[in-house]
PDB file of C-alpha atoms in Angstrom:
ATOM      1  CA  MET A  26       0.177   0.055   0.034  1.00 83.00           C
ATOM      2  CA  PRO A  27       1.688   3.391  -0.986  1.00 87.00           C
ATOM      3  CA  SER A  28       2.294   5.914   1.674  1.00 89.00           C
ATOM      4  CA  PHE A  29       4.239   9.058   2.590  1.00 89.00           C
ATOM      5  CA  ASP A  30       5.202  10.923   5.645  1.00 90.00           C
ATOM      6  CA  ILE A  31       4.321  14.426   6.257  1.00 88.00           C
ATOM      7  CA  VAL A  32       7.149  16.246   8.366  1.00 90.00           C
ATOM      8  CA  SER A  33       8.131  19.705   9.226  1.00 89.00           C
ATOM      9  CA  LYS A  34      12.020  20.145   9.928  1.00 89.00           C
ATOM     10  CA  VAL A  35      14.735  22.828   9.394  1.00 89.00           C
ATOM     11  CA  ASP A  36      17.980  21.995   8.492  1.00 90.00           C
ATOM     12  CA  PRO A  37      20.022  22.808  11.307  1.00 91.00           C
ATOM     13  CA  GLN A  38      23.222  24.055   9.481  1.00 93.00           C
ATOM     14  CA  THR A  39      21.390  25.938   7.076  1.00 92.00           C
ATOM     15  CA  LEU A  40      19.646  27.896  10.075  1.00 92.00           C
ATOM     16  CA  GLU A  41      23.151  28.398  11.660  1.00 93.00           C
ATOM     17  CA  ASN A  42      24.121  29.909   8.380  1.00 93.00           C
ATOM     18  CA  ALA A  43      21.351  32.084   8.253  1.00 92.00           C
ATOM     19  CA  VAL A  44      21.864  33.105  11.963  1.00 92.00           C
ATOM     20  CA  ASN A  45      25.655  33.971  11.205  1.00 93.00           C
ATOM     21  CA  THR A  46      24.859  36.128   8.214  1.00 93.00           C
ATOM     22  CA  ALA A  47      22.314  38.064   9.983  1.00 91.00           C
ATOM     23  CA  LYS A  48      24.852  38.425  13.075  1.00 90.00           C
ATOM     24  CA  LYS A  49      27.365  39.817  10.336  1.00 90.00           C
ATOM     25  CA  GLU A  50      24.543  42.109   9.047  1.00 88.00           C
ATOM     26  CA  LEU A  51      23.887  43.627  12.299  1.00 86.00           C
ATOM     27  CA  GLN A  52      27.310  44.478  12.757  1.00 86.00           C
ATOM     28  CA  THR A  53      27.518  46.334   9.204  1.00 85.00           C
ATOM     29  CA  ARG A  54      24.012  48.188   9.236  1.00 82.00           C
ATOM     30  CA  TYR A  55      24.537  51.933  10.056  1.00 82.00           C
ATOM     31  CA  ASP A  56      21.193  52.127  11.945  1.00 77.00           C
ATOM     32  CA  LEU A  57      22.174  49.425  14.202  1.00 76.00           C
ATOM     33  CA  ARG A  58      25.785  49.757  14.364  1.00 73.00           C
ATOM     34  CA  ASP A  59      26.168  50.742  18.119  1.00 76.00           C
ATOM     35  CA  THR A  60      23.502  48.420  19.258  1.00 77.00           C
ATOM     36  CA  LYS A  61      24.195  46.498  22.598  1.00 81.00           C
ATOM     37  CA  GLY A  62      22.961  42.856  22.378  1.00 79.00           C
ATOM     38  CA  GLY A  63      22.627  40.806  19.365  1.00 86.00           C
ATOM     39  CA  ILE A  64      21.357  37.468  18.091  1.00 91.00           C
ATOM     40  CA  GLU A  65      22.209  34.210  19.518  1.00 92.00           C
ATOM     41  CA  LEU A  66      21.137  30.609  18.363  1.00 92.00           C
ATOM     42  CA  ASP A  67      20.705  28.120  21.103  1.00 92.00           C
ATOM     43  CA  LYS A  68      20.991  24.794  18.874  1.00 89.00           C
ATOM     44  CA  LYS A  69      19.730  22.196  21.610  1.00 91.00           C
ATOM     45  CA  THR A  70      16.423  24.069  22.018  1.00 90.00           C
ATOM     46  CA  ASN A  71      16.088  25.499  18.588  1.00 89.00           C
ATOM     47  CA  VAL A  72      15.484  29.286  19.897  1.00 93.00           C
ATOM     48  CA  ILE A  73      16.954  32.099  18.531  1.00 93.00           C
ATOM     49  CA  THR A  74      17.287  35.025  21.267  1.00 93.00           C
ATOM     50  CA  LEU A  75      16.895  38.743  20.079  1.00 92.00           C
ATOM     51  CA  THR A  76      18.370  41.147  22.494  1.00 91.00           C
ATOM     52  CA  SER A  77      18.758  45.033  22.150  1.00 90.00           C
ATOM     53  CA  GLU A  78      17.967  48.410  23.932  1.00 87.00           C
ATOM     54  CA  ASN A  79      14.487  48.870  22.817  1.00 85.00           C
ATOM     55  CA  ASP A  80      11.444  47.243  21.123  1.00 86.00           C
ATOM     56  CA  MET A  81      12.089  48.999  17.964  1.00 86.00           C
ATOM     57  CA  ARG A  82      15.482  47.511  17.446  1.00 86.00           C
ATOM     58  CA  VAL A  83      14.251  44.053  18.531  1.00 87.00           C
ATOM     59  CA  ARG A  84      11.702  44.419  15.540  1.00 90.00           C
ATOM     60  CA  ALA A  85      14.640  45.577  13.172  1.00 88.00           C
ATOM     61  CA  LEU A  86      16.391  42.463  14.457  1.00 90.00           C
ATOM     62  CA  GLU A  87      13.444  40.091  13.858  1.00 91.00           C
ATOM     63  CA  ASP A  88      13.275  41.485  10.241  1.00 92.00           C
ATOM     64  CA  ILE A  89      16.912  40.831   9.743  1.00 91.00           C
ATOM     65  CA  VAL A  90      16.798  37.393  10.907  1.00 92.00           C
ATOM     66  CA  LEU A  91      13.529  36.627   9.024  1.00 93.00           C
ATOM     67  CA  THR A  92      15.227  37.672   5.653  1.00 93.00           C
ATOM     68  CA  ARG A  93      18.345  36.172   6.040  1.00 93.00           C
ATOM     69  CA  LEU A  94      16.259  32.742   6.805  1.00 92.00           C
ATOM     70  CA  VAL A  95      14.099  33.432   3.629  1.00 93.00           C
ATOM     71  CA  LYS A  96      17.391  33.937   1.532  1.00 94.00           C
ATOM     72  CA  GLN A  97      19.017  30.818   2.916  1.00 93.00           C
ATOM     73  CA  GLY A  98      15.912  28.844   1.775  1.00 91.00           C
ATOM     74  CA  ILE A  99      13.976  28.288   4.842  1.00 90.00           C
ATOM     75  CA  ASP A 100      10.209  28.983   4.999  1.00 88.00           C
ATOM     76  CA  GLY A 101       9.527  32.086   7.103  1.00 87.00           C
ATOM     77  CA  THR A 102       6.536  30.276   9.099  1.00 87.00           C
ATOM     78  CA  ALA A 103       9.194  28.045  10.733  1.00 88.00           C
ATOM     79  CA  LEU A 104       9.814  30.852  13.245  1.00 90.00           C
ATOM     80  CA  ASP A 105       7.424  31.691  15.996  1.00 88.00           C
ATOM     81  CA  PHE A 106       7.098  35.135  16.635  1.00 86.00           C
ATOM     82  CA  THR A 107       4.291  35.134  19.102  1.00 86.00           C
ATOM     83  CA  ALA A 108       6.196  35.426  22.205  1.00 85.00           C
ATOM     84  CA  GLU A 109       6.504  39.210  23.389  1.00 87.00           C
ATOM     85  CA  ALA A 110       9.587  40.896  24.142  1.00 85.00           C
ATOM     86  CA  HIS A 111      10.291  41.302  27.819  1.00 85.00           C
ATOM     87  CA  ALA A 112      12.901  43.558  29.493  1.00 86.00           C
ATOM     88  CA  SER A 113      15.793  41.888  31.005  1.00 79.00           C
ATOM     89  CA  GLY A 114      17.711  44.772  32.866  1.00 81.00           C
ATOM     90  CA  THR A 115      18.101  47.610  30.550  1.00 84.00           C
ATOM     91  CA  MET A 116      17.947  45.195  27.560  1.00 87.00           C
ATOM     92  CA  MET A 117      14.842  44.063  25.753  1.00 90.00           C
ATOM     93  CA  LYS A 118      14.997  40.285  25.004  1.00 91.00           C
ATOM     94  CA  LYS A 119      12.761  38.268  22.866  1.00 92.00           C
ATOM     95  CA  GLU A 120      12.858  34.610  22.188  1.00 92.00           C
ATOM     96  CA  VAL A 121      11.919  33.059  18.779  1.00 91.00           C
ATOM     97  CA  LYS A 122      11.259  29.518  18.635  1.00 91.00           C
ATOM     98  CA  VAL A 123      11.993  27.726  15.548  1.00 91.00           C
ATOM     99  CA  ARG A 124       9.216  25.170  14.811  1.00 88.00           C
ATOM    100  CA  ALA A 125      10.643  21.495  14.360  1.00 85.00           C
ATOM    101  CA  GLY A 126       7.974  18.418  13.958  1.00 86.00           C
ATOM    102  CA  ILE A 127       4.344  18.620  13.772  1.00 88.00           C
ATOM    103  CA  ASP A 128       2.521  19.318  16.862  1.00 85.00           C
ATOM    104  CA  LYS A 129      -0.883  17.721  17.499  1.00 88.00           C
ATOM    105  CA  ASP A 130      -2.786  20.840  16.651  1.00 87.00           C
ATOM    106  CA  ALA A 131      -1.020  20.906  13.263  1.00 87.00           C
ATOM    107  CA  GLY A 132      -1.487  17.406  12.791  1.00 87.00           C
ATOM    108  CA  ARG A 133      -5.154  17.581  13.460  1.00 88.00           C
ATOM    109  CA  LYS A 134      -5.378  20.578  10.984  1.00 88.00           C
ATOM    110  CA  ILE A 135      -3.869  18.394   8.449  1.00 89.00           C
ATOM    111  CA  ILE A 136      -5.974  15.462   8.970  1.00 89.00           C
ATOM    112  CA  LYS A 137      -9.092  17.561   8.703  1.00 89.00           C
ATOM    113  CA  ALA A 138      -7.557  19.256   5.425  1.00 89.00           C
ATOM    114  CA  ILE A 139      -7.282  15.763   3.972  1.00 89.00           C
ATOM    115  CA  LYS A 140     -10.814  14.752   4.914  1.00 88.00           C
ATOM    116  CA  ASP A 141     -12.744  17.932   4.108  1.00 89.00           C
ATOM    117  CA  ALA A 142     -10.953  17.376   0.569  1.00 87.00           C
ATOM    118  CA  LYS A 143     -12.619  14.202   0.161  1.00 88.00           C
ATOM    119  CA  VAL A 144      -9.514  12.476  -1.138  1.00 88.00           C
ATOM    120  CA  LYS A 145      -9.404   8.571  -0.504  1.00 90.00           C
ATOM    121  CA  VAL A 146      -6.550   8.418   1.714  1.00 90.00           C
ATOM    122  CA  GLU A 147      -5.996   7.582   5.399  1.00 90.00           C
ATOM    123  CA  ALA A 148      -4.070   9.810   7.732  1.00 88.00           C
ATOM    124  CA  GLN A 149      -2.681   9.127  10.943  1.00 89.00           C
ATOM    125  CA  MET A 150      -0.921  10.898  13.483  1.00 90.00           C
ATOM    126  CA  GLN A 151       2.693   9.555  14.376  1.00 88.00           C
ATOM    127  CA  ASP A 152       4.844  11.408  17.241  1.00 84.00           C
ATOM    128  CA  ASP A 153       5.947  14.510  15.532  1.00 87.00           C
ATOM    129  CA  GLN A 154       4.826  13.171  11.832  1.00 89.00           C
ATOM    130  CA  VAL A 155       1.759  12.300   9.950  1.00 88.00           C
ATOM    131  CA  ARG A 156       1.756   9.204   7.872  1.00 91.00           C
ATOM    132  CA  VAL A 157      -0.784   9.127   4.702  1.00 90.00           C
ATOM    133  CA  SER A 158      -1.429   5.992   2.721  1.00 91.00           C
ATOM    134  CA  ALA A 159      -3.826   5.097   0.099  1.00 90.00           C
ATOM    135  CA  LYS A 160      -4.432   2.477  -2.571  1.00 91.00           C
ATOM    136  CA  LYS A 161      -3.340   4.543  -5.554  1.00 87.00           C
ATOM    137  CA  ILE A 162      -0.280   6.993  -5.762  1.00 89.00           C
ATOM    138  CA  ASP A 163      -2.449   9.180  -7.738  1.00 88.00           C
ATOM    139  CA  GLU A 164      -4.380   9.800  -4.487  1.00 89.00           C
ATOM    140  CA  LEU A 165      -1.597  10.314  -2.613  1.00 88.00           C
ATOM    141  CA  GLN A 166      -0.329  12.962  -5.078  1.00 89.00           C
ATOM    142  CA  ALA A 167      -3.849  14.631  -4.764  1.00 89.00           C
ATOM    143  CA  ALA A 168      -3.436  14.701  -1.128  1.00 89.00           C
ATOM    144  CA  ILE A 169      -0.249  16.495  -1.420  1.00 89.00           C
ATOM    145  CA  ALA A 170      -1.787  19.032  -3.547  1.00 89.00           C
ATOM    146  CA  VAL A 171      -4.644  19.628  -1.067  1.00 89.00           C
ATOM    147  CA  LEU A 172      -1.554  20.078   1.539  1.00 89.00           C
ATOM    148  CA  ARG A 173       0.177  22.562  -0.435  1.00 88.00           C
ATOM    149  CA  SER A 174      -2.795  24.939  -1.232  1.00 87.00           C
ATOM    150  CA  ALA A 175      -3.937  24.624   2.625  1.00 86.00           C
ATOM    151  CA  ASP A 176      -2.595  27.122   5.231  1.00 83.00           C
ATOM    152  CA  ILE A 177      -1.344  24.854   8.227  1.00 83.00           C
ATOM    153  CA  GLY A 178       0.637  27.651   9.816  1.00 82.00           C
ATOM    154  CA  GLN A 179       4.015  25.784   9.564  1.00 86.00           C
ATOM    155  CA  PRO A 180       6.297  24.365   6.812  1.00 87.00           C
ATOM    156  CA  LEU A 181       5.516  20.998   5.442  1.00 88.00           C
ATOM    157  CA  GLN A 182       7.816  18.366   3.715  1.00 88.00           C
ATOM    158  CA  PHE A 183       6.753  15.050   1.961  1.00 89.00           C
ATOM    159  CA  VAL A 184       8.952  12.341   2.659  1.00 88.00           C
ATOM    160  CA  ASN A 185       9.405   8.629   2.262  1.00 85.00           C
ATOM    161  CA  MET A 186       6.955   8.164  -0.746  1.00 81.00           C
ATOM    162  CA  LYS A 187       6.704   4.426  -0.865  1.00 82.00           C
TER     163      LYS A 187
END
């Protein structure tokens, strides 16, 4: 029975390259040259920490990181900018999470989108991925087309087509 897996992951080396490029741009930008703080990536927890003197500069750092990620080929929806910047002494600090894996809510959205399209496939949640199986490969390709047009809120990759 043909199947494929739906995953959401970011290449760690590409992410690190994008953050390093953003750090270099921070040093060369005229409006942010004398800024204290900066951009840090915690590889273990997949969190990018932005620190600066005020909220406006933190938003400028967000913009720099987002543009560098997109230029490196990482989807912008892989970052979670929902957390608010908070004061840490005299500095403003914001933690931006990098989404890796499909959580339960996104898994439900994926399965609901497939069922609403009435494609003859079976979708089931497995840890941090969704496995989709069908009797024909054409039906799997139809499910992929449905998911590419749907707005799930994070980037999706389709792997292990068997």
